[in-house]
Coordinates of C-alpha atoms in Angstrom, one line a residue:
M4 CA 78.1 146.2 142.6
A5 CA 78.4 145.4 138.9
K6 CA 82.5 145.6 139.2
N7 CA 82.0 143.3 141.8
R8 CA 79.9 140.7 139.7
I9 CA 82.3 140.8 136.9
V10 CA 85.1 140.2 139.5
N11 CA 83.1 137.1 140.8
V12 CA 82.7 135.8 137.0
K13 CA 86.3 135.9 136.3
S14 CA 87.0 134.4 139.4
N15 CA 84.6 131.4 138.4
I16 CA 85.9 131.4 135.0
V17 CA 89.4 131.0 136.3
S18 CA 88.5 128.4 138.8
I19 CA 86.3 126.5 136.1
L20 CA 89.4 126.3 133.9
S21 CA 92.0 125.4 136.8
N22 CA 89.7 122.6 137.5
F23 CA 89.4 121.4 133.9
R24 CA 93.2 121.5 133.4
K25 CA 93.5 119.8 136.4
V26 CA 90.8 117.1 135.3
T27 CA 92.6 116.9 131.5
E28 CA 96.4 116.5 133.4
K29 CA 94.8 113.5 135.6
E30 CA 93.0 112.0 132.4
V31 CA 96.6 112.3 130.2
L32 CA 98.6 110.6 133.5
Q33 CA 95.7 107.8 133.8
T34 CA 96.3 107.4 129.8
E35 CA 99.6 107.2 130.0
Y36 CA 99.5 104.8 132.9
L37 CA 97.4 102.3 131.0
R38 CA 99.4 102.7 128.2
M39 CA 102.7 101.8 130.6
E40 CA 100.7 99.0 132.2
S41 CA 99.8 98.1 128.2
M42 CA 103.4 97.7 127.5
V43 CA 104.3 96.0 130.3
S44 CA 101.6 93.2 130.1
L45 CA 103.1 92.9 126.4
G46 CA 106.8 92.3 127.7
E47 CA 105.4 89.9 130.2
L48 CA 103.3 88.0 127.8
A49 CA 106.3 88.1 125.0
T50 CA 108.5 86.3 127.6
S51 CA 106.3 83.6 128.7
M52 CA 105.6 82.7 124.9
A53 CA 109.0 82.9 123.9
H54 CA 110.5 79.9 125.0
E55 CA 107.7 77.8 123.8
I56 CA 108.2 79.4 120.3
N57 CA 111.9 78.9 120.4
N58 CA 111.4 75.3 121.3
S59 CA 108.9 74.7 118.8
V60 CA 111.2 76.6 116.0
T61 CA 114.7 75.1 117.2
G62 CA 112.9 71.5 116.5
I63 CA 111.6 72.7 113.0
V64 CA 115.3 74.1 112.2
N65 CA 116.8 71.2 113.3
C66 CA 114.6 68.7 111.2
S67 CA 114.9 71.0 108.0
Q68 CA 118.7 70.9 108.5
L69 CA 118.7 66.9 108.6
L70 CA 116.8 67.4 105.1
V71 CA 119.5 69.8 104.3
N72 CA 122.5 67.2 105.0
K73 CA 120.5 64.1 103.4
S74 CA 119.4 65.9 100.2
V75 CA 121.1 66.8 96.8
K76 CA 122.8 70.1 96.6
G77 CA 121.3 72.3 94.4
S78 CA 118.2 70.1 93.8
K79 CA 114.3 71.4 94.5
E80 CA 114.1 69.2 97.9
N81 CA 117.8 71.1 99.2
D82 CA 116.3 74.4 98.2
I83 CA 112.9 73.8 100.1
A84 CA 114.8 72.8 103.6
N85 CA 117.4 75.7 103.2
R86 CA 114.3 78.1 103.0
I87 CA 112.6 76.3 106.1
T88 CA 115.6 76.7 108.2
K89 CA 116.0 80.3 107.1
E90 CA 112.5 81.3 108.0
G91 CA 112.8 79.1 111.4
N92 CA 115.9 81.3 112.1
R93 CA 114.0 84.9 111.0
I94 CA 110.9 83.6 113.4
A95 CA 113.3 82.9 116.2
H96 CA 114.9 86.6 115.8
L97 CA 111.5 88.1 115.3
V98 CA 110.6 86.6 118.7
N99 CA 113.6 88.0 120.3
N100 CA 112.9 91.7 118.8
L101 CA 109.4 91.2 120.4
L102 CA 111.3 90.6 123.9
S103 CA 113.3 93.7 123.5
L104 CA 110.1 95.6 123.7
S105 CA 110.5 95.2 127.2
R106 CA 114.6 95.4 127.6
P107 CA 114.7 98.6 125.0
G108 CA 118.1 98.8 126.1
D109 CA 119.2 95.3 125.3
R110 CA 119.2 95.1 121.6
K111 CA 123.0 94.6 120.8
E112 CA 122.3 92.3 117.9
E113 CA 125.6 92.1 115.3
K114 CA 125.6 94.4 112.7
Y115 CA 127.6 94.2 109.5
G116 CA 127.9 95.4 105.8
I117 CA 125.1 94.1 103.2
N118 CA 123.9 95.3 99.5
M119 CA 120.6 97.0 99.8
Y120 CA 119.5 95.2 96.4
E121 CA 120.1 92.0 98.2
M122 CA 118.1 92.7 101.4
L123 CA 115.3 94.0 99.5
S124 CA 115.4 90.8 97.5
D125 CA 115.7 88.5 100.5
T126 CA 112.5 90.2 102.1
L127 CA 110.4 90.5 98.5
I128 CA 110.7 87.0 98.1
L129 CA 108.9 86.4 101.0
I130 CA 105.8 88.2 99.8
H131 CA 106.4 87.9 96.1
A132 CA 103.1 85.3 96.0
Q133 CA 100.9 87.3 98.0
L134 CA 101.6 90.4 95.9
K135 CA 100.6 88.3 92.7
K136 CA 97.7 86.8 94.2
E137 CA 96.2 90.3 95.3
G138 CA 97.1 92.0 91.6
I139 CA 100.0 94.5 93.2
I140 CA 101.9 95.8 90.7
L141 CA 105.5 96.2 91.8
N142 CA 108.2 98.5 90.3
L143 CA 111.5 98.5 91.9
T144 CA 114.0 101.0 91.1
I145 CA 117.4 99.9 92.9
P146 CA 120.8 101.0 91.4
A147 CA 123.2 98.1 91.7
G148 CA 126.3 100.4 92.9
L149 CA 124.6 101.7 95.9
P150 CA 127.0 101.2 98.6
E151 CA 126.8 99.0 101.8
I152 CA 124.9 99.8 104.6
L153 CA 125.6 98.9 108.4
I154 CA 122.7 96.8 109.5
N155 CA 121.4 93.9 111.1
P156 CA 119.6 92.1 108.4
H157 CA 117.1 90.3 110.7
Q158 CA 115.7 93.4 112.2
I159 CA 115.7 95.8 109.2
Q160 CA 114.0 92.8 107.2
Q161 CA 111.4 93.3 110.0
V162 CA 111.0 96.6 109.6
F163 CA 110.6 96.2 105.8
L164 CA 108.1 93.3 106.2
N165 CA 105.9 95.5 108.4
I166 CA 106.0 98.5 105.8
L167 CA 105.1 96.1 102.9
S168 CA 102.3 95.0 105.3
N169 CA 100.5 98.0 105.8
A170 CA 101.5 99.2 101.9
R171 CA 99.3 95.9 100.8
Y172 CA 96.4 96.5 103.0
A173 CA 95.9 100.0 101.8
L174 CA 96.2 98.9 98.7
N175 CA 93.5 96.4 99.2
Q176 CA 91.2 98.7 100.8
K177 CA 91.4 101.4 97.6
Y178 CA 91.7 98.4 94.9
P179 CA 89.9 95.2 96.1
E180 CA 90.4 93.7 92.7
A181 CA 93.2 94.0 90.5
H182 CA 93.9 97.6 89.1
E183 CA 96.1 99.2 86.7
N184 CA 96.7 101.9 89.6
K185 CA 97.1 99.5 92.3
I186 CA 101.0 99.9 92.2
L187 CA 103.2 99.8 95.2
E188 CA 107.2 101.2 94.1
I189 CA 110.2 100.9 95.6
L190 CA 113.1 103.2 95.0
A191 CA 116.6 103.6 96.4
E192 CA 119.5 106.1 96.2
E193 CA 122.4 107.4 97.8
I194 CA 122.4 110.6 99.8
M195 CA 124.7 112.9 101.5
I196 CA 123.6 114.4 105.0
D197 CA 126.1 116.8 106.3
D198 CA 129.1 115.3 104.4
C199 CA 127.8 111.7 105.4
P200 CA 126.7 109.1 102.6
F201 CA 123.2 107.3 103.6
V202 CA 121.1 105.3 101.2
K203 CA 117.7 106.4 101.3
V204 CA 114.8 103.8 100.5
I205 CA 111.1 105.0 99.6
F206 CA 108.1 102.5 99.7
Y207 CA 105.5 104.1 97.9
D208 CA 101.7 102.9 97.4
H209 CA 99.3 104.1 95.7
G210 CA 96.7 103.2 98.6
T211 CA 94.3 104.7 100.7
G212 CA 96.7 107.3 102.3
I213 CA 96.6 108.6 105.9
P214 CA 94.6 111.5 106.7
A215 CA 96.8 114.6 107.9
H216 CA 95.3 115.0 111.7
I217 CA 97.0 111.6 112.5
I218 CA 100.3 111.1 110.4
N219 CA 101.9 112.3 113.6
K220 CA 100.3 109.3 115.5
V221 CA 101.0 106.5 113.3
T222 CA 104.6 105.7 115.1
S223 CA 103.0 105.9 118.6
P224 CA 102.7 102.2 120.2
F225 CA 99.1 100.5 119.9
F226 CA 97.9 103.1 117.4
T227 CA 96.1 101.9 114.7
T228 CA 93.4 102.5 112.2
K229 CA 92.9 99.0 111.3
P230 CA 89.7 97.1 112.5
K231 CA 90.0 94.9 115.2
G232 CA 92.1 91.6 114.7
K233 CA 93.8 93.3 111.7
G234 CA 96.9 95.2 113.5
T235 CA 98.2 95.5 117.1
G236 CA 99.5 99.4 116.3
L237 CA 103.0 98.2 117.2
G238 CA 104.3 97.7 113.7
L239 CA 105.8 101.4 112.6
S240 CA 106.4 102.1 116.1
I241 CA 108.9 98.9 116.6
S242 CA 110.4 99.8 112.9
N243 CA 110.8 103.6 114.1
E244 CA 112.8 102.5 116.8
I245 CA 114.9 99.7 115.0
I246 CA 115.6 102.6 112.6
I247 CA 116.8 104.9 115.1
E248 CA 118.9 102.1 116.7
H249 CA 120.8 102.1 113.6
G250 CA 121.5 105.7 113.0
G251 CA 118.7 106.1 110.9
K252 CA 115.2 108.1 110.1
L253 CA 112.0 107.0 109.5
K254 CA 109.9 109.6 107.7
I255 CA 106.3 109.4 106.4
D256 CA 105.0 111.5 103.7
S257 CA 100.9 110.6 103.1
A258 CA 97.8 112.5 101.3
E259 CA 94.7 110.7 102.0
G260 CA 93.1 108.8 99.0
E261 CA 96.0 109.0 97.2
F262 CA 99.4 108.0 98.4
T263 CA 102.0 107.0 101.5
K264 CA 105.3 107.0 101.3
I265 CA 107.5 105.6 104.0
I266 CA 111.1 106.7 103.9
I267 CA 113.8 104.8 105.2
I268 CA 117.3 106.4 105.5
L269 CA 120.3 104.6 106.9
P270 CA 124.1 104.9 107.4
V271 CA 126.7 103.7 104.6
L272 CA 129.4 101.0 105.8
R273 CA 132.6 103.1 106.2

């Protein structure tokens, strides 16, 4: 009799576990379905907005080009007009990259060799004023003799800007005002992986860090720790995809409350 009760209990436990597994699997499938729906909706939204944005950007670029042609080369006006043109073209590329979320196989933009120092300089000039305003100390260690990397500069600039935006946010959360430890370091070096040359760039901020239990999730689409309105959860996801498409790797090292290192490894032009 007791033996039968034990068998029944075991049978009930197995049944409960089986039902729990089915419910869990169903919840996972529903979550994935909702995520896919979100991705589709994002693609549709990006497509509908892209034409309007690109039309406006085209007008801005055309007007700025007129100013370039009419101003004296080397003058302040000429320099400002050139910057407007450059940033207008960058916006157009960002829109195209957003569109590629719904067409991940369509990213076939031209790649060519460029110096890492030049790439970082062109990126940092866009946020230099913000870093200064927020009291962030920038330390650069970029050797002049690094080999050229094979990249699409607009896409890699987008990656760098996403990483820098996250670093600024983490530093400002930890140090709302200027502080001697409110530091962002950027280091680069040439490395060898399986006898092939690569350039490694490290973005090292002394900010809030990332909790260990979520560090493997931060490159997942729509995952964010920022409050509503501060982030979409797409920055690192898109960045990771871009780096992979360049034949590189994006790695993350962090200690909560201490630091975050985003490590980018890109192949050298050969």
